[in-house]
Coordinates of C-alpha atoms in Angstrom, one line a residue:
Chain A
X81 CA 76.4 265.6 229.7
X82 CA 79.1 266.1 227.1
X83 CA 78.7 269.0 224.7
X84 CA 77.9 267.5 221.3
X85 CA 80.0 269.9 219.5
X86 CA 83.2 269.1 221.5
X87 CA 86.1 267.4 219.7
X88 CA 86.4 263.7 220.4
X89 CA 88.7 262.7 223.2
X90 CA 91.9 261.1 222.3
X91 CA 92.0 257.9 224.3
X92 CA 94.5 254.9 224.4
X93 CA 93.1 251.4 225.1
X94 CA 95.3 249.7 227.8
X95 CA 94.9 246.0 228.8
X96 CA 91.9 245.3 226.7
X97 CA 91.7 242.1 225.0
X98 CA 91.4 242.0 221.2
X99 CA 87.8 241.2 221.1
X100 CA 86.9 243.7 223.8
X101 CA 88.9 246.2 221.6
X102 CA 87.0 245.4 218.6
X103 CA 83.7 246.1 220.4
X104 CA 84.8 249.3 221.7
X105 CA 86.2 250.5 218.3
X106 CA 82.8 249.6 217.0
X107 CA 81.3 251.9 219.5
X108 CA 83.7 254.5 218.7
X109 CA 83.1 254.3 214.9
X110 CA 79.3 254.8 215.5
X111 CA 77.4 256.3 218.3
X112 CA 80.5 257.2 220.0
X113 CA 82.2 258.9 217.3
X114 CA 81.7 262.2 218.8
X115 CA 83.1 261.1 222.3
X116 CA 86.2 259.2 221.7
X117 CA 88.9 258.6 219.1
X118 CA 91.5 255.9 219.6
X119 CA 95.2 256.8 219.4
X120 CA 98.6 255.4 220.6
X121 CA 99.6 255.9 224.1
X122 CA 101.9 258.8 223.9
X123 CA 99.2 261.0 222.2
X124 CA 96.4 259.9 224.3
X125 CA 94.6 262.5 226.6
X126 CA 93.1 259.6 228.6
X127 CA 93.2 255.9 228.8
X128 CA 90.6 253.2 228.9
X129 CA 91.6 250.3 231.0
X130 CA 89.8 247.0 231.3
X131 CA 90.4 245.9 235.0
X132 CA 88.9 242.5 234.4
X133 CA 91.8 241.8 232.0
X134 CA 94.5 239.8 233.7
X135 CA 97.3 242.0 234.6
X136 CA 95.6 245.2 233.8
X137 CA 95.6 247.0 237.2
X138 CA 99.4 246.5 237.5
X139 CA 100.0 247.6 233.9
X140 CA 98.0 250.7 234.5
X141 CA 99.7 251.6 237.9
X142 CA 103.1 251.1 236.1
X143 CA 102.2 253.3 233.2
X144 CA 100.5 256.1 235.3
X145 CA 103.4 256.2 237.6
X146 CA 105.6 257.6 234.9
X147 CA 103.1 259.2 232.6
X148 CA 100.0 260.2 234.7
X149 CA 96.8 260.3 232.7
X150 CA 93.1 260.1 233.7
X151 CA 91.6 256.8 233.1
X152 CA 88.3 255.3 232.5
X153 CA 88.2 252.0 234.2
X154 CA 85.8 249.3 232.8
X155 CA 85.1 246.6 235.5
X156 CA 82.4 244.5 236.9
X157 CA 83.4 245.5 240.4
X158 CA 83.6 249.0 241.8
X159 CA 86.8 250.8 241.4
X160 CA 87.8 254.0 243.3
X161 CA 91.1 255.3 242.4
X162 CA 92.3 258.9 241.9
X163 CA 92.1 260.5 238.4
X164 CA 89.9 257.6 237.2
X165 CA 86.2 257.2 236.3
X166 CA 84.7 253.8 236.9
X167 CA 82.3 252.3 234.3
X168 CA 80.5 249.4 235.4
X169 CA 79.9 246.4 233.0
X170 CA 77.7 245.7 231.2
X171 CA 78.6 248.7 229.2
X172 CA 76.0 251.1 227.8
X173 CA 76.1 254.0 225.4
X174 CA 74.7 256.0 228.2
X175 CA 77.4 255.1 230.7
X176 CA 80.2 255.7 228.2
X177 CA 78.8 259.0 227.3
X178 CA 78.5 259.9 231.0
X179 CA 82.1 258.8 231.5
X180 CA 83.5 260.8 228.6
X181 CA 82.1 264.0 230.2
X182 CA 83.4 263.2 233.6
X183 CA 86.9 262.1 232.3
X184 CA 87.0 265.7 230.5
X185 CA 86.9 267.3 233.8
X186 CA 90.0 265.5 234.9
X187 CA 91.9 266.6 231.9
X188 CA 94.6 269.4 232.3
X189 CA 93.4 272.7 230.9
X190 CA 95.6 272.7 228.1
X191 CA 94.3 269.4 226.8
X192 CA 91.1 270.9 226.0
X193 CA 90.5 270.4 222.4
X194 CA 88.9 273.1 220.0
X195 CA 85.3 272.7 219.1
X196 CA 84.5 271.5 215.5
X197 CA 82.2 273.2 213.1
X198 CA 78.6 272.2 213.3
X199 CA 79.0 270.1 210.2
X200 CA 81.9 268.3 211.9
X201 CA 79.9 267.6 215.0
X202 CA 77.0 265.9 213.3
X203 CA 77.7 262.3 212.6
X204 CA 75.9 260.6 209.7
X205 CA 73.1 258.4 210.4
X206 CA 74.2 254.7 211.2
X207 CA 72.8 252.9 208.4
X208 CA 73.8 249.6 207.2
X209 CA 77.3 249.3 205.6
X210 CA 77.7 247.9 202.2
X211 CA 78.7 244.4 201.8
X212 CA 82.1 243.5 202.8
X213 CA 82.2 246.4 205.4
X214 CA 80.6 245.3 208.5
X215 CA 79.9 248.7 209.9
X216 CA 81.5 250.1 212.9
X217 CA 84.4 247.8 213.1
X218 CA 87.7 249.5 213.2
X219 CA 89.4 249.1 209.8
X220 CA 92.7 247.8 211.3
X221 CA 91.1 245.5 213.7
X222 CA 88.6 243.8 211.6
X223 CA 89.0 240.1 211.0
X224 CA 87.1 238.7 208.3
X225 CA 86.7 235.2 207.7
X226 CA 85.2 234.4 204.3
X227 CA 83.0 231.3 204.5
X228 CA 85.3 228.9 202.6
X229 CA 83.7 225.7 204.3
X230 CA 80.4 224.4 205.2
X231 CA 79.1 225.7 208.5
X232 CA 79.9 223.6 211.3
X233 CA 76.9 221.7 212.7
X234 CA 75.8 222.9 216.1
X235 CA 74.4 219.6 217.1
X236 CA 74.1 216.0 215.7
X237 CA 70.7 214.9 215.2
X238 CA 70.1 212.1 217.5
X239 CA 69.0 208.7 216.6
X240 CA 67.5 209.6 213.4
X241 CA 67.8 207.9 210.0
X242 CA 69.3 210.5 207.8
X243 CA 66.6 210.0 205.2
X244 CA 63.9 210.0 207.7
X245 CA 63.8 213.0 209.8
X246 CA 61.7 212.9 212.9
X247 CA 59.7 215.7 211.6
X248 CA 59.0 215.8 207.8
X249 CA 59.7 219.1 206.2
X250 CA 56.4 220.8 206.0
X251 CA 55.2 221.7 202.7
X252 CA 56.9 224.8 201.1
X253 CA 54.7 228.0 201.7
X254 CA 52.3 228.3 198.9
X255 CA 52.1 230.2 195.9
X256 CA 49.2 232.3 197.2
X257 CA 46.2 233.1 195.4
X258 CA 45.8 236.6 196.7
X259 CA 48.6 238.5 194.6
X260 CA 45.6 241.0 193.9
X261 CA 45.4 243.6 196.5
X262 CA 42.8 242.9 199.2
X263 CA 39.9 245.2 199.5
X264 CA 41.0 248.2 201.2
X265 CA 37.9 248.4 203.3
X266 CA 38.4 245.1 204.7
X267 CA 41.9 245.6 205.7
X268 CA 41.1 248.8 207.3
X269 CA 38.3 247.3 209.2
X270 CA 41.0 245.0 210.6
X271 CA 43.2 247.9 211.5
X272 CA 45.5 247.1 208.8
X273 CA 46.5 249.6 206.2
X274 CA 45.3 249.2 202.5
X275 CA 47.8 247.3 200.3
X276 CA 50.8 249.1 198.7
X277 CA 50.3 250.2 195.1
X278 CA 50.6 247.2 192.8
X279 CA 54.2 246.1 192.5
X280 CA 56.1 245.5 189.5
X281 CA 55.3 242.0 188.3
X282 CA 57.6 239.5 189.7
X283 CA 57.6 235.8 189.7
X284 CA 55.8 234.8 193.1
X285 CA 57.8 231.6 193.0
X286 CA 59.9 229.7 190.4
X287 CA 57.1 227.5 190.4
X288 CA 53.6 226.7 192.0
X289 CA 52.8 224.0 194.5
X290 CA 53.6 220.5 193.4
X291 CA 50.6 218.2 192.8
X292 CA 51.7 216.2 196.0
X293 CA 51.3 219.8 197.8
X294 CA 48.2 220.7 196.2
X295 CA 46.6 217.2 197.0
X296 CA 47.8 217.6 200.6
X297 CA 46.5 221.1 201.1
X298 CA 43.1 219.6 199.8
X299 CA 43.1 216.8 202.2
X300 CA 43.9 219.2 205.1
X301 CA 41.6 222.2 204.1
X302 CA 39.4 220.9 201.5
X303 CA 38.4 222.6 198.4
X304 CA 35.3 224.6 199.3
X305 CA 35.2 228.2 197.8
X306 CA 32.0 229.3 198.9
X307 CA 31.3 231.8 201.9
X308 CA 29.1 231.0 204.7
X309 CA 28.0 233.9 207.2
X310 CA 27.9 234.4 210.7
X311 CA 24.2 234.2 210.7
X312 CA 23.8 231.0 209.1
X313 CA 27.1 229.1 209.8
X314 CA 25.3 226.7 212.4
X315 CA 22.7 225.7 209.5
X316 CA 25.5 225.1 207.1
X317 CA 26.7 221.8 205.8
X318 CA 30.2 222.8 206.3
X319 CA 30.4 221.6 209.9
X320 CA 31.8 218.4 211.6
X321 CA 30.9 216.5 214.8
X322 CA 34.2 215.8 216.5
X323 CA 32.8 213.1 218.5
X324 CA 32.5 210.9 215.4
X325 CA 36.2 211.1 214.6
X326 CA 39.6 209.9 215.9
X327 CA 40.5 213.4 216.7
X328 CA 38.2 213.3 219.8
X329 CA 39.8 210.2 221.0
X330 CA 43.3 211.7 220.5
X331 CA 42.1 214.7 222.6
X332 CA 40.8 212.4 225.3
X333 CA 43.9 210.3 225.4
X334 CA 45.9 213.4 225.8
X335 CA 43.9 214.8 228.5
X336 CA 44.2 211.6 230.2
X337 CA 48.0 211.3 229.8
X338 CA 48.6 214.7 231.2
X339 CA 46.3 214.2 234.1
X340 CA 47.6 210.9 234.8
X341 CA 51.2 211.7 233.9
X342 CA 51.3 208.2 232.3
X343 CA 52.1 207.2 228.9
X344 CA 48.8 206.3 227.3
X345 CA 48.0 204.3 224.2
X346 CA 45.3 204.5 221.7
X347 CA 44.8 201.0 220.2
X348 CA 43.5 201.1 216.6
X349 CA 42.3 198.4 214.1
X350 CA 44.9 196.1 212.6
X351 CA 47.2 196.2 215.8
X352 CA 48.1 199.8 215.0
X353 CA 48.5 202.2 217.9
X354 CA 49.3 205.6 219.0
X355 CA 51.5 206.0 222.2
X356 CA 51.4 209.6 224.0
X357 CA 54.3 210.2 226.1
X358 CA 53.4 213.5 228.1
X359 CA 56.5 213.5 229.9
X360 CA 58.6 214.4 226.9
X361 CA 55.7 215.9 224.8
X362 CA 56.3 213.1 222.2
X363 CA 54.1 210.6 220.4
X364 CA 54.8 207.4 218.6
X365 CA 52.6 206.0 215.9
X366 CA 52.9 202.6 214.1
X367 CA 51.3 204.5 211.2
X368 CA 53.2 207.3 209.5
X369 CA 51.6 210.4 210.6
X370 CA 51.6 212.0 207.1
X371 CA 50.7 208.8 205.2
X372 CA 47.4 208.0 203.5
X373 CA 46.4 205.2 206.0
X374 CA 46.5 207.6 208.9
X375 CA 44.8 210.5 206.8
X376 CA 41.9 208.0 206.0
X377 CA 41.6 207.0 209.6
X378 CA 41.0 210.7 210.6
X379 CA 39.0 211.8 207.7
X380 CA 36.2 209.4 208.1
X381 CA 33.9 208.9 211.1
X382 CA 35.2 205.8 213.1
X383 CA 33.0 203.1 214.6
X384 CA 32.6 202.5 218.3
X385 CA 35.6 200.5 219.5
X386 CA 37.8 201.2 216.7
X387 CA 39.9 203.6 218.9
X388 CA 40.3 202.4 222.6
X389 CA 42.4 204.2 225.2
X390 CA 44.7 201.9 227.3
X391 CA 47.1 202.6 229.9
X392 CA 50.1 200.2 229.4
X393 CA 51.3 198.1 232.3
X394 CA 54.8 198.1 233.4
X395 CA 55.5 195.1 231.5
X396 CA 54.0 196.5 228.4
X397 CA 55.8 199.8 228.8
X398 CA 59.2 197.9 228.5
X399 CA 58.1 196.4 225.2
X400 CA 56.8 199.7 223.9
X401 CA 59.8 201.6 225.0
X402 CA 62.0 199.2 222.9
X403 CA 59.8 199.6 220.0
X404 CA 60.0 203.3 220.1
X405 CA 63.6 203.2 220.4
X406 CA 64.0 201.0 217.4
X407 CA 61.7 202.9 215.4
X408 CA 62.4 206.5 216.2
X409 CA 61.5 207.9 212.6
X410 CA 57.8 207.3 213.9
X411 CA 58.1 209.6 216.8
X412 CA 56.7 213.2 216.6
X413 CA 55.9 216.0 218.7
X414 CA 52.6 215.7 220.3
X415 CA 51.6 219.0 218.7
X416 CA 52.2 217.7 215.5
X417 CA 49.7 214.8 216.0
X418 CA 47.0 217.2 217.4
X419 CA 47.6 219.5 214.6
X420 CA 47.6 217.2 211.6
X421 CA 44.7 215.1 212.8
X422 CA 42.6 218.3 213.6
X423 CA 43.4 219.7 210.0
X424 CA 42.5 216.4 208.4
X425 CA 39.3 216.0 210.6
X426 CA 38.2 219.6 209.8
X427 CA 38.9 219.4 206.1
X428 CA 38.1 223.1 205.8
X429 CA 34.9 222.8 208.1
X430 CA 33.9 224.2 211.3
X431 CA 33.6 222.1 214.6
X432 CA 29.9 221.9 215.3
X433 CA 30.6 222.3 219.1
X434 CA 32.4 225.6 218.9
X435 CA 30.8 229.0 218.9
X436 CA 32.1 230.3 215.4
X437 CA 30.8 233.7 215.8
X438 CA 32.8 234.3 219.0
X439 CA 35.8 236.7 218.8
X440 CA 39.1 234.9 219.7
X441 CA 42.6 235.9 219.7
X442 CA 45.6 233.6 219.4
X443 CA 47.8 233.7 222.6
X444 CA 50.8 231.8 221.0
X445 CA 51.6 231.0 217.4
X446 CA 51.7 227.2 216.5
X447 CA 55.1 225.8 216.2
X448 CA 55.0 226.1 212.3
X449 CA 58.6 224.9 211.8
X450 CA 57.6 221.4 213.0
X451 CA 53.9 221.5 211.8
X452 CA 52.4 220.9 208.6
X453 CA 51.6 224.2 206.7
X454 CA 49.1 225.2 204.1
X455 CA 48.2 228.2 202.2
X456 CA 47.9 231.5 204.3
X457 CA 48.7 229.8 207.6
X458 CA 51.3 232.4 208.7
X459 CA 49.1 235.4 207.8
X460 CA 46.2 233.7 209.8
X461 CA 48.5 233.2 212.8
X462 CA 49.7 236.7 212.4
X463 CA 46.5 238.6 212.1
X464 CA 44.7 236.4 214.8
X465 CA 47.5 237.0 217.3
X466 CA 47.2 240.6 216.9
X467 CA 43.6 241.2 216.5
X468 CA 40.6 239.5 218.2
X469 CA 38.1 238.3 215.9
X470 CA 35.8 235.4 214.8
X471 CA 36.5 232.8 211.9
X472 CA 34.4 234.9 209.5
X473 CA 36.3 238.1 210.3
X474 CA 39.8 236.7 209.8
X475 CA 38.6 235.3 206.6
X476 CA 37.3 238.5 205.3
X477 CA 40.3 240.8 206.7
X478 CA 42.7 238.7 204.7
X479 CA 40.5 238.1 201.9
X480 CA 41.3 234.4 201.7
X481 CA 38.8 231.4 201.4
X482 CA 37.1 230.5 204.7
X483 CA 38.3 226.9 204.6
X484 CA 41.8 227.7 205.4
X485 CA 40.7 229.9 208.4
X486 CA 38.1 227.1 209.4
X487 CA 41.0 224.3 209.3
X488 CA 43.3 226.7 211.3
X489 CA 40.8 227.5 213.8
X490 CA 40.1 223.7 214.6
X491 CA 43.7 222.9 214.9
X492 CA 44.8 225.9 216.9
X493 CA 41.8 225.4 219.2
X494 CA 42.7 221.8 219.8
X495 CA 46.1 222.8 220.7
X496 CA 44.6 225.3 223.2
X497 CA 46.2 228.4 221.5
X498 CA 43.1 230.7 221.6
X499 CA 41.9 232.9 224.4
X500 CA 38.2 233.4 224.2
X501 CA 37.8 235.4 227.7
X502 CA 36.0 238.6 226.8
X503 CA 38.0 240.5 229.5
X504 CA 41.2 239.6 228.2
X505 CA 40.2 240.4 224.8
X506 CA 39.1 243.9 225.6
X507 CA 42.5 244.2 227.6
X508 CA 44.4 243.1 224.6
X509 CA 47.0 245.6 223.2
X510 CA 46.8 246.0 219.6
X511 CA 50.1 246.8 218.1
X512 CA 50.0 249.2 215.2
X513 CA 50.4 247.5 212.0
X514 CA 53.6 248.1 210.0
X515 CA 52.5 249.4 206.6
X516 CA 55.1 251.7 205.1
X517 CA 57.4 248.6 204.2
X518 CA 54.7 246.5 202.6
X519 CA 56.2 246.5 199.3
X520 CA 59.7 245.7 200.6
X521 CA 58.4 242.9 202.7
X522 CA 56.6 241.5 199.7
X523 CA 59.7 241.3 197.6
X524 CA 61.7 239.9 200.5
X525 CA 59.1 237.1 200.8
X526 CA 59.2 236.5 197.3
X527 CA 62.9 236.4 197.2
X528 CA 63.0 233.9 200.2
X529 CA 60.4 231.6 198.8
X530 CA 62.3 231.2 195.7
X531 CA 61.1 234.0 193.2
X532 CA 62.0 237.6 193.0
X533 CA 65.1 239.2 191.7
X534 CA 68.6 238.9 193.1
Chain B
X1016 CA 72.5 252.5 192.9
X1017 CA 71.6 251.4 196.2
X1018 CA 68.6 253.2 197.5
X1019 CA 67.2 251.0 200.2
X1020 CA 68.9 249.4 203.2
X1021 CA 67.2 247.6 205.9
X1022 CA 68.5 245.4 208.6
X1023 CA 67.3 242.2 210.3
X1024 CA 69.1 241.5 213.6
X1025 CA 70.0 238.2 215.0
X1026 CA 70.7 238.0 218.7
X1027 CA 71.0 235.5 221.5
X1028 CA 73.5 233.9 223.7
X1029 CA 76.8 232.3 222.6
X1030 CA 76.3 229.1 220.6
X1031 CA 72.6 229.6 219.9
X1032 CA 73.2 229.7 216.2
X1033 CA 73.1 233.2 215.1
X1034 CA 76.2 232.9 213.0
X1035 CA 74.9 229.6 211.3
X1036 CA 71.5 231.2 210.7
X1037 CA 73.0 234.1 208.9
X1038 CA 75.2 231.9 206.8
X1039 CA 72.1 229.6 206.0
X1040 CA 70.3 232.5 204.2
X1041 CA 72.9 235.0 203.1
X1042 CA 73.3 235.5 199.4
X1043 CA 76.9 236.3 200.0
X1044 CA 79.6 234.3 202.0
X1045 CA 78.7 235.6 205.6
X1046 CA 81.4 237.7 207.1
X1047 CA 82.3 236.5 210.6
X1048 CA 84.6 238.0 213.0
X1049 CA 85.7 235.1 215.2
X1050 CA 88.5 234.6 217.5
X1051 CA 89.3 232.1 220.3
X1052 CA 87.3 233.1 223.3
X1053 CA 89.4 233.9 226.4
X1054 CA 86.5 234.1 228.9
X1055 CA 83.7 232.1 230.0
X1056 CA 82.2 231.7 226.6
X1057 CA 84.9 229.2 225.9
X1058 CA 83.0 226.4 227.6
X1059 CA 80.4 226.7 225.0
X1060 CA 82.0 226.9 221.7
X1061 CA 85.6 227.2 220.9
X1062 CA 85.2 230.4 218.7
X1063 CA 82.7 233.0 219.5
X1064 CA 81.8 236.2 217.6
X1065 CA 83.6 239.3 218.7
X1066 CA 82.0 242.0 216.9
X1067 CA 79.3 240.9 214.8
X1068 CA 78.4 238.7 211.9
X1069 CA 77.3 240.1 208.7
X1070 CA 75.3 238.6 205.8
X1071 CA 73.2 240.2 203.0
X1072 CA 70.1 239.4 201.0
X1073 CA 69.8 241.0 197.6
X1074 CA 66.5 242.1 196.3
X1075 CA 67.7 243.6 193.2
X1076 CA 70.0 246.5 192.1
X1077 CA 68.4 249.0 194.5
X1078 CA 67.4 247.0 197.7
X1079 CA 69.3 245.0 200.3
X1080 CA 68.5 243.4 203.4
X1081 CA 71.5 243.4 205.7
X1082 CA 71.5 240.6 208.4
X1083 CA 73.4 241.3 211.5
X1084 CA 74.3 238.9 214.3
X1085 CA 75.2 240.5 217.5
X1086 CA 78.0 239.0 219.8
X1087 CA 77.0 236.8 222.4
X1088 CA 78.9 238.4 225.3
X1089 CA 76.5 240.1 227.5
X1090 CA 78.7 242.9 228.7
X1091 CA 78.7 244.9 225.3
X1092 CA 75.0 245.7 225.1
X1093 CA 75.6 249.3 224.0
X1094 CA 76.4 247.8 220.5
X1095 CA 72.8 246.7 220.3
X1096 CA 71.3 250.2 220.4
X1097 CA 73.6 251.1 217.2
X1098 CA 72.6 247.9 215.5
X1099 CA 69.0 248.4 215.9
X1100 CA 68.8 251.7 214.1
X1101 CA 67.1 251.0 210.9
X1102 CA 66.3 247.4 211.8
X1103 CA 63.1 245.7 210.5
X1104 CA 62.8 243.5 213.5
X1105 CA 64.6 241.1 215.8
X1106 CA 65.3 237.4 215.8
X1107 CA 66.3 235.9 219.3
X1108 CA 67.7 232.7 219.1
X1109 CA 67.8 230.7 222.4
X1110 CA 69.8 227.5 223.0
X1111 CA 67.6 224.9 224.9
X1112 CA 70.6 223.1 226.3
X1113 CA 71.8 226.3 228.3
X1114 CA 71.6 226.3 232.0
X1115 CA 68.9 228.9 232.4
X1116 CA 67.3 229.8 229.0
X1117 CA 64.6 231.9 230.8
X1118 CA 67.3 234.0 232.2
X1119 CA 68.7 234.4 228.6
X1120 CA 65.3 235.3 227.3
X1121 CA 64.8 237.8 230.1
X1122 CA 68.2 239.4 229.5
X1123 CA 67.9 239.7 225.7
X1124 CA 64.3 241.0 225.7
X1125 CA 65.2 243.5 228.4
X1126 CA 68.2 244.7 226.4
X1127 CA 66.0 245.2 223.2
X1128 CA 63.0 246.0 225.0
X1129 CA 62.4 249.2 223.3
X1130 CA 63.0 248.0 219.7
X1131 CA 60.8 245.0 220.3
X1132 CA 58.0 247.1 221.4
X1133 CA 58.5 249.5 218.3
X1134 CA 59.2 246.7 216.0
X1135 CA 58.7 243.1 216.3
X1136 CA 60.6 240.1 217.7
X1137 CA 60.4 236.4 216.7
X1138 CA 62.0 233.7 218.8
X1139 CA 63.7 230.6 217.6
X1140 CA 64.8 227.9 220.0
X1141 CA 67.6 225.8 219.0
X1142 CA 68.9 222.3 220.1
X1143 CA 65.4 221.1 221.2
X1144 CA 66.3 217.7 219.7
X1145 CA 69.1 217.4 222.2
X1146 CA 67.0 218.6 225.2
X1147 CA 63.2 218.8 225.3
X1148 CA 62.7 220.7 228.5
X1149 CA 61.9 223.5 228.6
X1150 CA 59.4 223.2 226.1
X1151 CA 57.8 225.8 223.7
X1152 CA 54.9 226.3 226.1
X1153 CA 57.4 227.3 228.8
X1154 CA 58.8 229.8 226.6
X1155 CA 55.3 231.1 225.5
X1156 CA 54.3 231.3 229.2
X1157 CA 57.5 233.3 229.9
X1158 CA 57.0 235.7 227.1
X1159 CA 53.5 236.3 228.6
X1160 CA 55.0 236.9 231.9
X1161 CA 57.3 239.4 230.3
X1162 CA 54.2 241.2 228.8
X1163 CA 55.7 240.5 225.3
X1164 CA 53.8 239.0 222.2
X1165 CA 56.1 237.1 219.7
X1166 CA 55.9 233.9 218.0
X1167 CA 58.1 231.2 219.1
X1168 CA 59.3 228.4 217.2
X1169 CA 61.7 225.3 217.3
X1170 CA 64.4 225.7 214.8
X1171 CA 67.7 224.3 213.5
X1172 CA 69.8 227.1 212.4
X1173 CA 71.3 225.0 209.7
X1174 CA 68.0 224.6 208.1
X1175 CA 67.2 227.1 205.5
X1176 CA 63.5 226.5 205.7
X1177 CA 63.5 227.1 209.5
X1178 CA 65.5 230.2 209.1
X1179 CA 63.2 231.6 206.5
X1180 CA 60.0 230.8 208.5
X1181 CA 61.5 233.0 211.2
X1182 CA 61.8 235.8 208.8
X1183 CA 58.4 235.0 207.2
X1184 CA 56.9 235.2 210.8
X1185 CA 58.8 238.5 211.5
X1186 CA 57.3 240.1 208.3
X1187 CA 53.8 238.8 208.7
X1188 CA 53.7 239.8 212.4
X1189 CA 54.6 243.4 211.4
X1190 CA 52.1 243.2 208.6
X1191 CA 49.6 240.4 207.9
X1192 CA 48.5 242.3 205.0
X1193 CA 51.6 241.5 203.1
X1194 CA 51.3 239.2 200.1
X1195 CA 53.5 237.6 197.9

């Protein structure tokens, strides 16, 4: 290993493309600053050559014939040549550090440089550079391209009307009601640290939720503020029976579609229908998923015969395929149908058929970029993916109204995202919760969500 | 006076949307270091990041969040050790239209394994509108097989709301007790 107090080795880069050179200079300016410094060929003690670069081997051979120097050879294939050290790709800090030590052993004695003072040897910590200086890039090689044009699209959206995206933008994250610190004891119980000291007042958002957002959240999560306990929840009025609702038929259809691997139709009153397409995990609805009519269909118990499962014939499938093609804006992810219909059905209530007192953890987050959001949904997902607990625990840990947790529980459960196996729960590794940056995180969130100082 | 500097690192294969994601949320015109690719990356996009992309979120006079995008080329992983110093967390962007997204996920999570275990990763899958498979469930399963816990979302790197949600998830995963 290289003596950390040794002066950096003067190296010249030979047969290295401009972008590989930029990367190496990045390394030399940072972690490798004690190892190498780049110089012109005449002053170099050693060379670094990229043998994967076209013509590199020949250029190196010609150069060393007249001016022999030890060389570090970078290559994906093993290179064995006198006076060289091969470093395989991909390059790592460790391999370059080792190569630096080995190449020094090949240097002529009089090339050994003096040791620097201790102060010189200690490189400053690599922290982020000020704006305009992407740290680590060699000054002379830096190529900055200011953004003077709109970013080029990565992809073009397929077959969507521009004003009607396939997935509506979920409501903006809420202005939360929990700006006051949560009770320390509850957070500690959850393995969380107590909240940071109160921040200087800053706007949580430029504005609160719009009336439409607030109304939608009421449809999804209800308005109930009261608390129910683990001992009495099964006697509570805040329960629903899934068999009475469209949700149950949707879940049955999903099961049938997946098992049979066939498109499955749910026929609804007034010739409306839902078509589940399990092969592509999509669903087509004649009703808008986020419309009042669909909400009404989900929020009230349905009559027997109002929602019937049907496996379309080949002929019917041809017609349906044409309809789906010509009306792509009513196509959604399957998860979006299950999620939204679950939330509407729950309306902030618990599923009567689940054991609400049983601890669970979330094995995966819902796809919240493409699903409807509601207050606290990200925090609920975060804590439930880290720490097993029942619905009452989660509401208490986060100090939020239970209705949001009940709604989340219903929807995530319908998506099969929970693990209830007690053995797995006990094996679950709990990641220590970050706490020292809580104030910073709060400010960053406020800034991203539209408030906070610039 | 600047008293606090933290980083969020965006990584992933060439063309997954790292540069675009940084441009989407940066307070300053993102600094990109592009040049014409001369190797196999050429087939995926005409220009590719050579060193890193850089953007910034200002939190006031005394605080900044620096956004760094790693180069897509796989053979320079030594850069990433340096980049992650002082990092809040990692956002891994994967392109669903690439030949083997699982291999991409394996490569990048392996390269950043220590950092991910110490901090947190969030995965954003791009171009799912062009190719439905693999599905998010597949990515979740692969993460499980890699013994990693991380949120996975479908994203469009051009959509500010999507990129913001990735960062929100990162922060809440680090500390669910954060409030706004």
